[in-house]
Each structure stands twice: as structure tokens, then as C-alpha cells.
PDB file of C-alpha atoms in Angstrom:
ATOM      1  CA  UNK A 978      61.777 -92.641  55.072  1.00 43.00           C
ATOM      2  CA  UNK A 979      63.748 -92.406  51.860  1.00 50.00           C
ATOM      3  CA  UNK A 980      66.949 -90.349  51.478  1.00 45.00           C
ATOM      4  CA  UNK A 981      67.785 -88.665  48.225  1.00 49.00           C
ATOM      5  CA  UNK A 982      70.839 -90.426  47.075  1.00 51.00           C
ATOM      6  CA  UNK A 983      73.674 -88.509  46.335  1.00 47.00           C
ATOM      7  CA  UNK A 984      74.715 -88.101  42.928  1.00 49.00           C
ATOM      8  CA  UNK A 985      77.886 -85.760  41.928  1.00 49.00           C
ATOM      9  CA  UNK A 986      77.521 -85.688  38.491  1.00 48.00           C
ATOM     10  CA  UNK A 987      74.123 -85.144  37.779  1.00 57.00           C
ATOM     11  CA  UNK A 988      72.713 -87.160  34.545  1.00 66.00           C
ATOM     12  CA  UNK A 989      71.451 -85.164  31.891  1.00 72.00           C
ATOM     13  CA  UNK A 990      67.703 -85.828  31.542  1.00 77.00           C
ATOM     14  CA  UNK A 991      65.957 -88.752  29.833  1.00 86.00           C
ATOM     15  CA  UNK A 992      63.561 -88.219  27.418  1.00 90.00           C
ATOM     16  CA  UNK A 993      60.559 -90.623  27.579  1.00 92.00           C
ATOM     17  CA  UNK A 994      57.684 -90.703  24.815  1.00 93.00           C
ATOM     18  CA  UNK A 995      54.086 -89.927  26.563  1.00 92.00           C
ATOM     19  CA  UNK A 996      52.979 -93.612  26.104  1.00 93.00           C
ATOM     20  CA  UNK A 997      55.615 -95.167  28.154  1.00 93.00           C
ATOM     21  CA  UNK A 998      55.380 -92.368  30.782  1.00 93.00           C
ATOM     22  CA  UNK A 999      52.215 -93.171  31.244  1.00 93.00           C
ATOM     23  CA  UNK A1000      52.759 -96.658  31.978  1.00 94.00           C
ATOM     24  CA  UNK A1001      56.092 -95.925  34.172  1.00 94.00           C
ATOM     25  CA  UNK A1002      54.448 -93.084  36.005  1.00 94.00           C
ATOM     26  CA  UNK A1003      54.959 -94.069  39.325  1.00 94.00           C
ATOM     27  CA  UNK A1004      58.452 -95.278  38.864  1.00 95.00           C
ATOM     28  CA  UNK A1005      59.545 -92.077  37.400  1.00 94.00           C
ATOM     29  CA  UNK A1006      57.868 -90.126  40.169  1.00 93.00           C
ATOM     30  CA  UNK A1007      60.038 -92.219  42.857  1.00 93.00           C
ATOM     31  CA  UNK A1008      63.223 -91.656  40.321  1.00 91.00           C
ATOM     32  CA  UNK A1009      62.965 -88.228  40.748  1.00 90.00           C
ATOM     33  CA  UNK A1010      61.970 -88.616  44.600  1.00 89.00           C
ATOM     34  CA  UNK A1011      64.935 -90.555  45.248  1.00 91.00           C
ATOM     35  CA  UNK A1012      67.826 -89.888  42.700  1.00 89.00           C
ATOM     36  CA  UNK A1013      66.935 -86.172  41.707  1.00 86.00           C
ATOM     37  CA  UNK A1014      66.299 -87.546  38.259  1.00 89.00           C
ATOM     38  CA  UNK A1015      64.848 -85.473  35.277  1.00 91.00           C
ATOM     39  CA  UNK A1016      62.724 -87.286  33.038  1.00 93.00           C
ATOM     40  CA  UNK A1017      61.601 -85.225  29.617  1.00 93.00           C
ATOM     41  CA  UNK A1018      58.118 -86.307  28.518  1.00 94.00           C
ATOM     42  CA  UNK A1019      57.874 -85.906  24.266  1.00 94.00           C
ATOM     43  CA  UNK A1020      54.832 -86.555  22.368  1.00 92.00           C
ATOM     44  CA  UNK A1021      54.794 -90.343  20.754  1.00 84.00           C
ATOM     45  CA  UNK A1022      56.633 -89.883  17.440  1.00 84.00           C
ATOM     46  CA  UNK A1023      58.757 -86.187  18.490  1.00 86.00           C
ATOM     47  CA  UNK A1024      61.495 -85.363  20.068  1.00 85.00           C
ATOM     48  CA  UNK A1025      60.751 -82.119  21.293  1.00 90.00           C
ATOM     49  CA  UNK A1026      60.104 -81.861  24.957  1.00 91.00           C
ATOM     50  CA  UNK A1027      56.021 -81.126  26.321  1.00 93.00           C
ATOM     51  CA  UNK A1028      56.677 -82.109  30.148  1.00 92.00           C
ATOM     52  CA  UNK A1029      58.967 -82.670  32.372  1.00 91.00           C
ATOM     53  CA  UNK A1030      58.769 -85.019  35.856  1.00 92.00           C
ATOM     54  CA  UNK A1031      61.314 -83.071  38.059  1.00 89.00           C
ATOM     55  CA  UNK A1032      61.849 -83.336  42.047  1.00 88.00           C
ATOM     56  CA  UNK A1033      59.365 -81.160  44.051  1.00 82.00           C
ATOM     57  CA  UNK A1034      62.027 -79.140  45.609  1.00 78.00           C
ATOM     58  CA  UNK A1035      62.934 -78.255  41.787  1.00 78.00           C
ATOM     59  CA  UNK A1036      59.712 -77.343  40.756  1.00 77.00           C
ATOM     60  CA  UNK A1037      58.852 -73.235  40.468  1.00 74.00           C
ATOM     61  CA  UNK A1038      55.667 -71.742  39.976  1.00 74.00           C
ATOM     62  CA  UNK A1039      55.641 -68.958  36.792  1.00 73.00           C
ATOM     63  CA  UNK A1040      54.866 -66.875  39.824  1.00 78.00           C
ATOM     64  CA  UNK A1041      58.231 -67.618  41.533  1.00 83.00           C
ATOM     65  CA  UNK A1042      59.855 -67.192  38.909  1.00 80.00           C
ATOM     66  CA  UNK A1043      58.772 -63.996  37.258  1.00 83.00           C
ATOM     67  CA  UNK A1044      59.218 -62.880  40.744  1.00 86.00           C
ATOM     68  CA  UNK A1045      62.490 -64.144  40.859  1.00 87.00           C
ATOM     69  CA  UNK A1046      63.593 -62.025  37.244  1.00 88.00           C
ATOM     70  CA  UNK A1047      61.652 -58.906  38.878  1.00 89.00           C
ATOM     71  CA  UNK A1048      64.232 -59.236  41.620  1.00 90.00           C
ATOM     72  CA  UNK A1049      67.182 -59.622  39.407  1.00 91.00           C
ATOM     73  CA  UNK A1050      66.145 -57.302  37.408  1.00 92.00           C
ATOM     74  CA  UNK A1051      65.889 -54.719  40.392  1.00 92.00           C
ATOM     75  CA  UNK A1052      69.447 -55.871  41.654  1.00 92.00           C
ATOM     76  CA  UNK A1053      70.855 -55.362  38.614  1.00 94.00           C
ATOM     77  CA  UNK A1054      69.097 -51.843  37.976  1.00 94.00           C
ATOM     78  CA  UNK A1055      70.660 -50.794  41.185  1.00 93.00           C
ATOM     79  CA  UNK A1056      74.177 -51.992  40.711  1.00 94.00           C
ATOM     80  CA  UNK A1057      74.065 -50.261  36.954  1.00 95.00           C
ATOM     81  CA  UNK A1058      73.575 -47.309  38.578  1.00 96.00           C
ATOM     82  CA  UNK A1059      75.693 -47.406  41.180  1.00 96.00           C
ATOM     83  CA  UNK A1060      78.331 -48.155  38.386  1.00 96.00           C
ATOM     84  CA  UNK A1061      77.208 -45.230  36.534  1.00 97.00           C
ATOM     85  CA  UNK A1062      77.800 -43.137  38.997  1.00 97.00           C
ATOM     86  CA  UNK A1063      80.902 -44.099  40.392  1.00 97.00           C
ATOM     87  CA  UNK A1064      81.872 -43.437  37.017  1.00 97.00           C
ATOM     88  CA  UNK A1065      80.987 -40.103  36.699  1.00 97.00           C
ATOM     89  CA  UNK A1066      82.256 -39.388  39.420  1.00 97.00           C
ATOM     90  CA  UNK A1067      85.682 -40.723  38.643  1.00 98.00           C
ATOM     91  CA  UNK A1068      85.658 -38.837  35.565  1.00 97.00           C
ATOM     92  CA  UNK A1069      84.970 -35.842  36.869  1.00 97.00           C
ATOM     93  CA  UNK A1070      87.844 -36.356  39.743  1.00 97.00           C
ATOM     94  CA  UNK A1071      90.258 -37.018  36.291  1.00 97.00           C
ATOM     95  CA  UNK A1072      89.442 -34.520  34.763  1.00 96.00           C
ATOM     96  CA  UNK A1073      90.115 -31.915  37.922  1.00 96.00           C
ATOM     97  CA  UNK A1074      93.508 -33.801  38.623  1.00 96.00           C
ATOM     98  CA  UNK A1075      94.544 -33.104  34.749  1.00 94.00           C
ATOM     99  CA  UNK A1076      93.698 -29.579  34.719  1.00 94.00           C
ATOM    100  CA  UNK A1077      95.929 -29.385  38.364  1.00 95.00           C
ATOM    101  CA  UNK A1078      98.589 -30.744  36.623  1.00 94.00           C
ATOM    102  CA  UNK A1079      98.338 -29.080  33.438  1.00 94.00           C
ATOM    103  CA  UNK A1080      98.454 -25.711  35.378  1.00 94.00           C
ATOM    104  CA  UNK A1081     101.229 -27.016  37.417  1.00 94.00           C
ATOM    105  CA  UNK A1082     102.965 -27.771  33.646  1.00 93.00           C
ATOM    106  CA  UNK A1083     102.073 -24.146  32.868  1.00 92.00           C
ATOM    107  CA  UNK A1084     104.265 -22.634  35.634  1.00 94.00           C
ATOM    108  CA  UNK A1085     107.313 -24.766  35.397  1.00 93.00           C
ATOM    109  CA  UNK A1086     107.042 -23.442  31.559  1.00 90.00           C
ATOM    110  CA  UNK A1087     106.506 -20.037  32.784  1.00 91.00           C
ATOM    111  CA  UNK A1088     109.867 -20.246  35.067  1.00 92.00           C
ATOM    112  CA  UNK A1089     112.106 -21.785  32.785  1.00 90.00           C
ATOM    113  CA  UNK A1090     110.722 -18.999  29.819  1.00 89.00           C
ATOM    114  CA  UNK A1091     112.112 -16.317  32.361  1.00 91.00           C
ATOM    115  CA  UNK A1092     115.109 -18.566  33.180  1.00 90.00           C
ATOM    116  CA  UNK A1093     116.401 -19.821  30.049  1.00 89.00           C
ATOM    117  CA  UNK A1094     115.540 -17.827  26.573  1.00 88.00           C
ATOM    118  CA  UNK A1095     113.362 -19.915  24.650  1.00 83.00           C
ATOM    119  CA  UNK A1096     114.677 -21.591  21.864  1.00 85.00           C
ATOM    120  CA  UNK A1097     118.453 -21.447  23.048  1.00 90.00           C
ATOM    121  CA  UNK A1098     118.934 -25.184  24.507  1.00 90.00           C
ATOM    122  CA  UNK A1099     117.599 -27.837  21.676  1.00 92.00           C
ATOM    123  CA  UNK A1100     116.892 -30.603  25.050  1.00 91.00           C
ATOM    124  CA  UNK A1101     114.023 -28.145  26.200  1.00 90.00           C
ATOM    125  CA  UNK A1102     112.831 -27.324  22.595  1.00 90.00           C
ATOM    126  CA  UNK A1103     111.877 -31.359  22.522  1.00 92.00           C
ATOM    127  CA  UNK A1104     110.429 -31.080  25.884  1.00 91.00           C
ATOM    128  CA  UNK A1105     108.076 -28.545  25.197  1.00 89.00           C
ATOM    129  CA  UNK A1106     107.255 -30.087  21.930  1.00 90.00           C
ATOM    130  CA  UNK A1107     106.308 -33.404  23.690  1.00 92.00           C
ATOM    131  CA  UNK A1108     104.221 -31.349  26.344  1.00 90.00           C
ATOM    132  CA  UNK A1109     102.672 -28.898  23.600  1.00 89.00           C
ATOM    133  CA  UNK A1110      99.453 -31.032  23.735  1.00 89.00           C
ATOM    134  CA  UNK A1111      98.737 -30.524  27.483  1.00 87.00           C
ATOM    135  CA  UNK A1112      99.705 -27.086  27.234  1.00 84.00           C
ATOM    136  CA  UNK A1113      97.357 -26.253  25.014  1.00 78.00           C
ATOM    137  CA  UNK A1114      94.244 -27.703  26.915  1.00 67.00           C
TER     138      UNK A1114
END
């Protein structure tokens, strides 16, 4: 019994015209049997691929492989909503934790207002200046 030899860098695929494929069938069928090697079949005269001779363990049906997409596409459904909701939910946990401390900011401003007269000490006429924007929310 053959074993697949091992190959770490795998060779890009040759392209073969349909002529000489025909005539080299067999030999590319045990290439890819034995070596895992991709041969590209063109039409005699183009370039452009038509066929490929692949190993069988390569080789997907449309089937599998529109199955295969359905799946990812479920998976990745899923996780997009699982990401959506995480953030919304994160979102909503900022915004609760800014209006805490914004009403936290509102009574330290409320106690220093009936400690200190507003306006008489220039250091906390900056300070409320810089925190004039959460105040206001």
C-alpha cells in the first residue's frame, strides 16, 4: 500500500493543457494519490483553469460545501449577536455608572457651595469649570 509522502511546503499547482492530461491521466491521478499534488487542467491554447485533478480526501461536493457556508454562516450569526448584545449591555452598565458618578459630582459641589462661597478661591473656580460638562448632564 502506498503512503502519501510528506511534503512541507506544498507546491503550488501545475497547470496542464487538456491534450497532455489526457495522455498523462493516470500518472497525474497517482501524483495526486501519492504526493498530494494539484494539477490544473486548461483548455489547449488558454490559460484559464476548467478542471482540476486533486487528492480524494480534498475533493468536496457543492453539497458539502454550501453546507459548510450555511454553518459558518450560522456560527457567525450567533457570535454577532452575542457581540451585540454584550454591547448593549455594556453600554447601558456605562451609562448607569456615569450618571452615579455625576450625582456623586453633584453633592461634593453641593457641600463645598455651602462650605466655601462660590467664586471666592480662583483653584475651585477652575475646578468647576473643568467639571461644568458633567454637571450639566
Amino acid at each position: 500500500m502506498a503512503v502519501p509522502a510528506l511534503t512541507p511546503h506544498p507546491d503550488p499547482p501545475r497547470s496542464v493543457p487538456l491534450r497532455e492530461a489526457r495522455t498523462r491521466f493516470s500518472q497525474l491521478v497517482a501524483l495526486a494519490e501519492l504526493t498530494d499534488a494539484v494539477t490544473v487542467v486548461t483548455r489547449d491554447g488558454d490559460h484559464r483553469p476548467v478542471a482540476a485533478i486533486v487528492p480524494a480526501a480534498a475533493a468536496r461536493s457543492g453539497a458539502q460545501a454550501r453546507a459548510d457556508a450555511d454553518r459558518l454562516a450560522t456560527v457567525t450569526a450567533g457570535w454577532a449577536r452575542r457581540l451585540d448584545e454584550q454591547h448593549r449591555r455594556s453600554s447601558q452598565r456605562h451609562a448607569a455608572e456615569l450618571g452615579a458618578v455625576r450625582a456623586a459630582l453633584a453633592e461634593v459641589w453641593a457641600e463645598l457651595d455651602r462650605r466655601v462661597v462660590p467664586g471666592s478661591d480662583p483653584a475651585l473656580a477652575r475646578l468647576r469649570a473643568a467639571h461644568a460638562d458633567l454637571l450639566a448632564g
